Coordinates of C-alpha atoms in Angstrom, one line a residue:
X160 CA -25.1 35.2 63.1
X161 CA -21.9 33.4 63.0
X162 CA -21.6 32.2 66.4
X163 CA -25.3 30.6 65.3
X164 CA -23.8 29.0 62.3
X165 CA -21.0 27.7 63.6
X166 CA -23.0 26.1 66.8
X167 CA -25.6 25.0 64.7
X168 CA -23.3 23.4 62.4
X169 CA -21.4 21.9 65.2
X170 CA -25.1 20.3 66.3
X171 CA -26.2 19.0 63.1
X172 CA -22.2 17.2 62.9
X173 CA -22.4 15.9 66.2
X174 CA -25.9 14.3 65.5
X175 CA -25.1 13.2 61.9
X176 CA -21.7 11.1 62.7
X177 CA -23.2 10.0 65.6
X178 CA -26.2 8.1 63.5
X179 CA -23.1 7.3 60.9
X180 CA -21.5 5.6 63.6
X181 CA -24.8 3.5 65.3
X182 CA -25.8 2.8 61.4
X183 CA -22.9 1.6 59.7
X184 CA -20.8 -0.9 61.2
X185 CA -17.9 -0.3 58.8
X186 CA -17.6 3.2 60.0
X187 CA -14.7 3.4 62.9
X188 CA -15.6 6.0 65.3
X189 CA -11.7 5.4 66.7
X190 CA -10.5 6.2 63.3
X191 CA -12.9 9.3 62.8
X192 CA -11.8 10.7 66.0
X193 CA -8.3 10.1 64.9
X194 CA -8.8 11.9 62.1
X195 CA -10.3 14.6 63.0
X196 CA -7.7 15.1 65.5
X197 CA -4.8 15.4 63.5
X198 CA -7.2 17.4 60.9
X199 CA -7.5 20.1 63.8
X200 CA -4.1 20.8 64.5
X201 CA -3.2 21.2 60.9
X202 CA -5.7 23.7 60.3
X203 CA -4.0 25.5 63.9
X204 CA -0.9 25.2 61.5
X205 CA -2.8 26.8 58.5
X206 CA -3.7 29.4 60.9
X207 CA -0.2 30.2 61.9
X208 CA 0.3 31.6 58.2
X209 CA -2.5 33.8 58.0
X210 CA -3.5 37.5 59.3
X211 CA -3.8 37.7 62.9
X212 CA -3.6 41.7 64.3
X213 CA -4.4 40.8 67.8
X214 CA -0.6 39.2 67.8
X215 CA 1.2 42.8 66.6
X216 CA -1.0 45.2 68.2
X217 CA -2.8 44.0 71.3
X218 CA -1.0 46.0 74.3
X219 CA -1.3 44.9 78.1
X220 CA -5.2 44.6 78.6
X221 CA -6.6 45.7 75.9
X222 CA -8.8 42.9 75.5
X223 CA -8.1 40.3 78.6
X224 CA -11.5 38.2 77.6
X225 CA -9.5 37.6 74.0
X226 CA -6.9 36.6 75.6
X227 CA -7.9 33.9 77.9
X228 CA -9.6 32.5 75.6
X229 CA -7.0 32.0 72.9
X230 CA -4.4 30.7 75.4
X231 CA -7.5 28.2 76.8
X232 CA -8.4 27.1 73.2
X233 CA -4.8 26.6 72.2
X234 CA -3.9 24.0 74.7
X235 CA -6.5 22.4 72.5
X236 CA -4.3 21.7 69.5
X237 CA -2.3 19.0 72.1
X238 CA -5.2 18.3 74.7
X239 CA -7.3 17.5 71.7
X240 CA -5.3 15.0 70.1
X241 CA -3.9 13.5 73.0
X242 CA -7.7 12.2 74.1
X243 CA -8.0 10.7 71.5
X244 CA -4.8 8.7 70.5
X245 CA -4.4 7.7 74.5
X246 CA -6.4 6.7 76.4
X247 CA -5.7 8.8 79.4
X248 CA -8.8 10.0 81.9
X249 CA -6.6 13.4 82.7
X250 CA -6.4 14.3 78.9
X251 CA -10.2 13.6 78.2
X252 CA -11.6 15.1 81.3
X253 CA -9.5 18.6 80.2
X254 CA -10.8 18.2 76.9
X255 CA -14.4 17.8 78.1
X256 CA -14.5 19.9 81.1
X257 CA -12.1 22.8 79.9
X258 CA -11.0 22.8 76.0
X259 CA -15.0 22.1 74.8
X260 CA -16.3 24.7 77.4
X261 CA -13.3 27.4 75.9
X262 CA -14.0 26.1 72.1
X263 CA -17.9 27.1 72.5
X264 CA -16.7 30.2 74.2
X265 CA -14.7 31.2 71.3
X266 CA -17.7 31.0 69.0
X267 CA -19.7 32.9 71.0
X268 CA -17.0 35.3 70.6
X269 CA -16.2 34.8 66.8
X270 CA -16.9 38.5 65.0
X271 CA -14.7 39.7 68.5
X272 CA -11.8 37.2 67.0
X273 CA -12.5 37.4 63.5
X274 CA -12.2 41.9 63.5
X275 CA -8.9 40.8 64.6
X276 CA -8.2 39.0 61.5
X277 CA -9.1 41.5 59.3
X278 CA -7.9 44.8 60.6
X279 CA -4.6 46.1 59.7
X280 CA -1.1 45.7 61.6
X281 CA -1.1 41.8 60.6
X282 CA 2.1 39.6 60.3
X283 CA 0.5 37.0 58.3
X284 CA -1.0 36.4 54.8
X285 CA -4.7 38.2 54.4
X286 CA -6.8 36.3 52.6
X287 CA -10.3 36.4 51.0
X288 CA -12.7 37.1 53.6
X289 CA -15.4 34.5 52.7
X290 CA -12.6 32.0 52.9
X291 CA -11.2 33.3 55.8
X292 CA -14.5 32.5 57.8
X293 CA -14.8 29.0 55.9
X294 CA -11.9 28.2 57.4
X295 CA -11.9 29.8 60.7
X296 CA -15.9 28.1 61.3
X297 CA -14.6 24.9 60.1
X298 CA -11.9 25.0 62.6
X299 CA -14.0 26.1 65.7
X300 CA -16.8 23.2 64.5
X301 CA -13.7 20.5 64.6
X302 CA -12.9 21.9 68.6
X303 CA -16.8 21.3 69.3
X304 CA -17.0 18.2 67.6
X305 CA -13.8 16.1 69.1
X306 CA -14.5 16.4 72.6
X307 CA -18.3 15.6 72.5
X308 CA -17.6 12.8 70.3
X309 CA -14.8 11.5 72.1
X310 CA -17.2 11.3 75.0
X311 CA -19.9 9.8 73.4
X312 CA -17.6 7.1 71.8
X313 CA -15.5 6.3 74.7
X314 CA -18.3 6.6 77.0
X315 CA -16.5 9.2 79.2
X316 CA -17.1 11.2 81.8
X317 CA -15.3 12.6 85.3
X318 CA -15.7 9.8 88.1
X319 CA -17.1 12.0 91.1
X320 CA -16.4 8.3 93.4
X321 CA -13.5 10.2 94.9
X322 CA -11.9 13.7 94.6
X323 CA -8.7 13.0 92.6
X324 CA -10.0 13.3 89.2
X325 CA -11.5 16.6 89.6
X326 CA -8.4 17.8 91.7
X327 CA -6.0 16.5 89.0
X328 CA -7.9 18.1 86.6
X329 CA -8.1 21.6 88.5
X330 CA -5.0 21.2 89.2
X331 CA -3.0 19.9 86.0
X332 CA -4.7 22.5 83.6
X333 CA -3.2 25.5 84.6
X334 CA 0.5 23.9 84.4
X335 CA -0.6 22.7 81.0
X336 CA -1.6 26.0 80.2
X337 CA 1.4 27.7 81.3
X338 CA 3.7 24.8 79.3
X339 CA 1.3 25.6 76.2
X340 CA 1.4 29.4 76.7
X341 CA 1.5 31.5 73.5
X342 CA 4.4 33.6 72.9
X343 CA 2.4 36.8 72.3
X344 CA -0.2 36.3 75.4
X345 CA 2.0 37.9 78.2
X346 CA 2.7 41.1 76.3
X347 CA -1.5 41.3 76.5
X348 CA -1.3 40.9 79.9
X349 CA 1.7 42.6 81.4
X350 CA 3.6 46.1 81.1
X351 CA 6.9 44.3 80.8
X352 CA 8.6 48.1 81.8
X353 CA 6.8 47.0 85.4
X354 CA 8.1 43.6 85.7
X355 CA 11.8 44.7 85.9
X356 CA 13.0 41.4 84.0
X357 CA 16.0 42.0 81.8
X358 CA 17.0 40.5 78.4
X359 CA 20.6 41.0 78.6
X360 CA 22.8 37.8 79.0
X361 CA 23.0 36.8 82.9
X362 CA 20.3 39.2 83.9
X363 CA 17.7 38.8 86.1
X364 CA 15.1 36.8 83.0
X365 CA 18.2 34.6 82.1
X366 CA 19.0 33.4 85.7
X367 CA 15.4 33.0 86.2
X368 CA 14.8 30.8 83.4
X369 CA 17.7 28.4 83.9
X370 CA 16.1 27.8 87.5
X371 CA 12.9 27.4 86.5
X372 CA 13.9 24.9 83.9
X373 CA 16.2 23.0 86.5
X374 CA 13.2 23.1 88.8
X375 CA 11.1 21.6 86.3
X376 CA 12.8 19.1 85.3
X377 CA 13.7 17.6 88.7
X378 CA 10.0 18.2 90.0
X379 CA 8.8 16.0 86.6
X380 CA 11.0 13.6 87.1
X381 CA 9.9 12.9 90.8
X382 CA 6.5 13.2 89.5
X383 CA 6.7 10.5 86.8
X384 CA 9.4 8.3 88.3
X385 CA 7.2 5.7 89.7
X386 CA 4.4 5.7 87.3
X387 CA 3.7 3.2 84.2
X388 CA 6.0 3.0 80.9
X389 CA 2.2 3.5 78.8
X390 CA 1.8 7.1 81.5
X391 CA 5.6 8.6 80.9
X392 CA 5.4 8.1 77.0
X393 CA 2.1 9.6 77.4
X394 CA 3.2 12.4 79.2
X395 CA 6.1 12.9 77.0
X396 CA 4.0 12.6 73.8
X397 CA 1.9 15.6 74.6
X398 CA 5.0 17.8 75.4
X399 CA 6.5 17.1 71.9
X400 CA 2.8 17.5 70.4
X401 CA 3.4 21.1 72.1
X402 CA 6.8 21.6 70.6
X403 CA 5.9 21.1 67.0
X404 CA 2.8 23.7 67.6
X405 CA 5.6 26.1 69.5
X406 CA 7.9 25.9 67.1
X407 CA 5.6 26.4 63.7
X408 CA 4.6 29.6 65.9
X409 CA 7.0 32.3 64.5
X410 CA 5.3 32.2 61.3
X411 CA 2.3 34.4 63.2
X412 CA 4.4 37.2 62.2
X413 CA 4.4 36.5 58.9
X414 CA 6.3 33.9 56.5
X415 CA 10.0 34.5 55.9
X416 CA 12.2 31.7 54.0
X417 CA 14.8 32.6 57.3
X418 CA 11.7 31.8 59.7
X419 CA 11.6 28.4 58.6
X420 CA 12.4 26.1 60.9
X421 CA 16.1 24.9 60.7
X422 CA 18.2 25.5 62.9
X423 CA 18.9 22.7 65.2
X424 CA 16.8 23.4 68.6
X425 CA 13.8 24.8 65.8
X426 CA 14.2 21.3 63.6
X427 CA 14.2 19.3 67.3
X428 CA 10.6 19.3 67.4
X429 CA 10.2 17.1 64.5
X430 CA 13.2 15.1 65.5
X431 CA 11.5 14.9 68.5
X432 CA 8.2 13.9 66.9
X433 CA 9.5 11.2 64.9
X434 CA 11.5 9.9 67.5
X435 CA 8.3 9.2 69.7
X436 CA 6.1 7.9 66.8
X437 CA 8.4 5.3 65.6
X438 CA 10.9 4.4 69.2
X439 CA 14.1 5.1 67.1
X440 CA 17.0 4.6 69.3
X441 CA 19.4 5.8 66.6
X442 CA 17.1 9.8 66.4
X443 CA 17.0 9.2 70.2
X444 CA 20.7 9.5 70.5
X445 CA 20.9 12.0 67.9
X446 CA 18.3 14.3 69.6
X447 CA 20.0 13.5 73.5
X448 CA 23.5 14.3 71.8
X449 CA 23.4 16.8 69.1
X450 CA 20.5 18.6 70.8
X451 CA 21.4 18.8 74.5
X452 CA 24.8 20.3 73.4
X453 CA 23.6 22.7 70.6
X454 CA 20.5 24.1 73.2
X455 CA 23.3 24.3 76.2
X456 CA 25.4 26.8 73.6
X457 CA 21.9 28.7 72.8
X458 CA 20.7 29.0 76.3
X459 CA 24.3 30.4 77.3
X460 CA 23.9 33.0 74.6
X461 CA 21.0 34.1 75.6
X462 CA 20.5 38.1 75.2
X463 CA 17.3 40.2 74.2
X464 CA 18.5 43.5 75.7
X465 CA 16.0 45.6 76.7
X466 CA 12.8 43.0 75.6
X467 CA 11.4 40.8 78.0
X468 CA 8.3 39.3 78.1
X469 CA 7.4 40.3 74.1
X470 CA 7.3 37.3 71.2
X471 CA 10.8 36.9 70.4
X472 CA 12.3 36.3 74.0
X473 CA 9.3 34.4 75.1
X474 CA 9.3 31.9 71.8
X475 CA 13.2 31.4 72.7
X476 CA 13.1 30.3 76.2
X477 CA 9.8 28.1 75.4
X478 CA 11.8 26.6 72.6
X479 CA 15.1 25.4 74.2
X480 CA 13.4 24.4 77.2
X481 CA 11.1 22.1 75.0
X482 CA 14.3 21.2 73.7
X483 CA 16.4 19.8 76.8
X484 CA 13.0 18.2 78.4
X485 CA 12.7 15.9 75.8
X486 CA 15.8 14.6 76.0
X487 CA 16.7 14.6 79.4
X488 CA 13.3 13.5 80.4
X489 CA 13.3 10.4 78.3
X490 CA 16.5 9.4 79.8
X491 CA 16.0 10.1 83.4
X492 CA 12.3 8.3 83.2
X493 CA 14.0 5.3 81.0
X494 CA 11.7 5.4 78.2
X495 CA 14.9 5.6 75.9
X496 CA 17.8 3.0 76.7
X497 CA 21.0 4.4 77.8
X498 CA 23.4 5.9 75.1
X499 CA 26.0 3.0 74.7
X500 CA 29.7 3.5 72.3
X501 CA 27.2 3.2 69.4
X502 CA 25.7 6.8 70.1
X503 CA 28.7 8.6 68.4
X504 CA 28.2 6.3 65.2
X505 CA 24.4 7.4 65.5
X506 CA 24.8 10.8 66.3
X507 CA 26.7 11.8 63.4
X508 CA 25.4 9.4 60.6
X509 CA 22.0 12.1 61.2
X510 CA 24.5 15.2 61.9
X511 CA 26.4 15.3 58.5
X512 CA 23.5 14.7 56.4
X513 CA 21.9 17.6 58.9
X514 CA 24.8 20.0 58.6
X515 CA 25.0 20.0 54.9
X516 CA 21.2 20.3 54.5
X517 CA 21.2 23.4 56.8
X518 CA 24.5 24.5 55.0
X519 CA 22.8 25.0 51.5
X520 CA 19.5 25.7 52.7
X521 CA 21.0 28.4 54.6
X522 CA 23.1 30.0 52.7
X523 CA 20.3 29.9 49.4
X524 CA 18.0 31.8 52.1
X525 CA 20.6 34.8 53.2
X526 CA 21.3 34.9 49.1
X527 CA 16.9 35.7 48.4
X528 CA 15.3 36.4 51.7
X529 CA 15.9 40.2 52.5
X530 CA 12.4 40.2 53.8
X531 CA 13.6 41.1 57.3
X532 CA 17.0 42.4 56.8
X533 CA 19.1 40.2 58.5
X534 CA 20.1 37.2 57.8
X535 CA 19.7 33.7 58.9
X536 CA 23.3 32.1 61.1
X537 CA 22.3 28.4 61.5
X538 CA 25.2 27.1 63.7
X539 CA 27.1 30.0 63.9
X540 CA 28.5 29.6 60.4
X541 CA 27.5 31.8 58.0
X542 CA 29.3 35.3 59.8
X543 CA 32.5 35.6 61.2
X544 CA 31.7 38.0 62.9
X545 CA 29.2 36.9 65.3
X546 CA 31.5 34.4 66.0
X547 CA 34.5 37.0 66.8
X548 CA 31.7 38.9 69.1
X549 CA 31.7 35.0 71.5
X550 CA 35.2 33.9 70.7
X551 CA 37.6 37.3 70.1
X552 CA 40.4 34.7 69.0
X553 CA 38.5 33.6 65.7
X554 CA 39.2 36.5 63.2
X555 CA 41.2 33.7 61.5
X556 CA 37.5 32.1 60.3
X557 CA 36.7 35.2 58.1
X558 CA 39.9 35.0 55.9
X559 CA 38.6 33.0 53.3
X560 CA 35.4 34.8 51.7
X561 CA 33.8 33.3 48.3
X562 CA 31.1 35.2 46.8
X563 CA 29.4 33.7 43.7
X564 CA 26.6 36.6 43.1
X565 CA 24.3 36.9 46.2
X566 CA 25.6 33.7 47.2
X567 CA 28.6 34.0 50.5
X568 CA 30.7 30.8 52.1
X569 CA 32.9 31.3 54.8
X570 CA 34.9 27.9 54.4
X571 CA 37.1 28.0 57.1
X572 CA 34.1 29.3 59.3
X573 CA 32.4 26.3 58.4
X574 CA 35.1 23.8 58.9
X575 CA 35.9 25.0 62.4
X576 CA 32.1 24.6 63.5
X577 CA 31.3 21.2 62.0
X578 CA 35.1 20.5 64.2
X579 CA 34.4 22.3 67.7
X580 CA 30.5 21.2 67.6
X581 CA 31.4 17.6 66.7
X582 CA 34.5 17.5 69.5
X583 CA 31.7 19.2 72.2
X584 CA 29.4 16.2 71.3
X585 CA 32.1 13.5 71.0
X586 CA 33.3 14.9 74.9
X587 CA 29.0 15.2 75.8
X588 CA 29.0 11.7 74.6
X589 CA 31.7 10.7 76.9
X590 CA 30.6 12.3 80.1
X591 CA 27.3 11.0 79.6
X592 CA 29.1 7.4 79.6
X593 CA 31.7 8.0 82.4
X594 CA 28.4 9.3 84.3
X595 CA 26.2 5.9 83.9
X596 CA 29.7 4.2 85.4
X597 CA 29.8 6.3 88.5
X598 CA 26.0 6.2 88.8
X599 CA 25.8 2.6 88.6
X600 CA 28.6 2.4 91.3
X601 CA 26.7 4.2 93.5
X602 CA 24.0 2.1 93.1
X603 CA 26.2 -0.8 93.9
X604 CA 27.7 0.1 97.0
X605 CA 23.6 1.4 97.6
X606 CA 22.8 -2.4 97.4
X607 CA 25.6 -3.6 99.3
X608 CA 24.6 -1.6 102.3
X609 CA 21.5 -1.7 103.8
X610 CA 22.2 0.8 106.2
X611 CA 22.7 3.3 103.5
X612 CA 20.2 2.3 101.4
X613 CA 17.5 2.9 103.7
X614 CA 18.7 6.8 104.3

């Protein structure tokens, strides 16, 4: 009965703003879409905060049909929106020919989805039932809707004149699927005690990552080198769109006020986001600076022990890898100038006001958030200990200890970060320079001599 509903509801919307947008001239479809759009991914956001048992208890196979389809419909929440606010033929034929297929499969498998989000073992917030399936129908409706409107209004469809649409879209999906992957998918897929992949520091899942994220990187930047400014900040648009869904994704286990997003490579997405939405070269160099450094210290630090492929590891690497791309692809691709000697001026104008925000946000949330018994350690500087475990020589940061009530400051702890982190980026800042000097030399002697030039 609800997969009825919810198609027939779908229907009856399609038909009625498709006579709204024939009738009334007033009416944008553009701006409908648009809205719509961004309307969708919110209510993916909502969705993040409420019960959801398949993420906790769902063991390798259990239920592989679930599974696709959730990872397939949640490439949705950036395949969606890109179609509509670009207009790129990849992003509209996935949307027509893979996310609209995947959203009508996941009605047809609603009271399958929706026994997940009432049974027990839930992170998130249960709700009233009858709400819950408001919400839930009104979300599946919206991933029916966009795609068959964005067809009819942009008159779209896959051009079958030659093979390199359907290839590019048979072939692009399944790399968009695996950037877009949910955290908790490959645990419902994969004994991790089979893999042999190991979360220590320097094991086998650390090594493999950093290559895979070198490799990356290069093969994008080969791939988009030669291609239109309007296709690289469309390409780098939707992986941002899929960083701000990452990063909000943590709150599937439940809200904590120390799950919030603050620490620097978790805050990069919306960085990131604003960055791309209003071409600020002083963010840019903020994010390239303060966010290459502070996701080179996290990915060095790296260690899950004996966890692998479960949420926790998985939603690390996803996140700093989101992080460096960004930055490193927007320079490489030149859709960001150079950092020039203003960059250190821009960089820290954004870090101090960042710094003391995370400071007192930070230490308010270890003083009344016990939810998960441990505590939050944005930059390092809220336990001398952790930072005796990577650097034996500072004991000397603990020595000062102020306590008001369930409030605790390390001063000198916080002193000495806010000093080392601003020296690594002042030194990033200045490699980065001395690097476009030696670059362009090369490219001069390049020009100079045709013989080389043509090796």
């Amino acid at each position: 009965m609800n997969t009825l509903i919810t198609l027939g509801l779908s229907i009856i919307a399609i038909l009625a703003l498709k006579y709204a947008f024939e009738k009334w001239n007033k009416i944008s479809p553009q701006l409908v879409l648009k809205i719509l759009a961004v309307s969708f991914c919110l209510m993916g956001v909502v969705r993040y905060f409420l019960s959801d048992s398949f993420v906790e208890t769902v063991g390798p196979l259990d239920d592989p049909l679930q599974s696709f389809m959730r990872w397939g419909y949640h490439i949705g929440y950036a395949v969606l929106p890109m179609s509509v606010f670009f207009e790129s033929r990849l992003f509209r034929n996935i949307a027509s020919y893979f996310s609209l297929p995947v959203s009508i499969l996941a009605a047809l498998l609603y009271d399958d989805t929706f026994a997940y989000f009432t049974a027990e073992g839930a992170g998130g917030e249960y709700i009233n039932v009858h709400v819950r399936h408001v919400l839930y129908t009104l979300e599946l409706i919206f991933a029916i809707i966009i795609p068959v409107l964005m067809k009819l209004t942009y008159k779209h469809k896959i051009s079958m004149k030659t093979p390199r649409e359907l290839l590019m879209l048979l072939g692009i999906t399944p790399l968009i699927m695996m950037q877009m992957m949910p955290s908790y998918i490959p645990k419902t897929l994969f004994d991790q005690d089979k893999l042999g992949l190991s979360g220590e520091m320097f094991g086998n899942l650390h090594i493999l990552w950093i290559c895979c994220l070198i490799v990356e990187i290069v093969v994008l930047h080969f791939v988009f080198r030669k291609r239109s400014q309007k296709d690289k900040f469309t390409f780098i648009s939707f992986m941002v769109i899929a960083q701000v869904m990452h990063t909000l994704s943590p709150f599937l286990r439940g809200f904590t006020y120390s799950r919030l997003p603050l620490q620097l490579c978790n805050i990069a997405a919306f960085f990131y986001l604003y960055t791309i939405i209003t071409k600020d070269k002083k963010t840019f160099d903020f994010g390239y600076v303060a966010n290459l450094v502070g996701a080179a210290i996290a990915i060095t630090l790296f260690t899950f022990g004996d966890s692998s492929i479960t949420f926790w590891p998985l939603h690390y690497i996803y996140e700093h890898s989101f992080v460096v791309m960004f930055p490193v692809l927007c320079a490489t691709l030149g859709i960001f100038p150079r950092l020039d000697k203003t960059a250190f001026k821009n960089m820290m104008r954004i870090f101090v006001v960042y710094f003391a925000f995370v400071f007192v946000f930070g230490t308010i949330i270890n003083a009344i958030d016990t939810n998960e018994g441990y505590a939050v350690n944005h930059f390092y500087m809220f336990n001398p200990e952790v930072a005796v475990d990577y650097i034996p020589f500072a004991g000397f940061t603990g020595l000062v200890h102020w306590q008001f009530g369930e409030f605790e400051i390390y001063p000198i702890l916080v002193v000495t970060v806010f000093v080392l982190f601003t020296a690594l980026n002042f030194a990033f800042i200045g490699l980065t320079l001395l690097s476009y000097k030696i670059i362009d030399k090369i490219k001069g002697k390049n020009k100079k001599s045709p013989e080389m030039a043509t090796v």
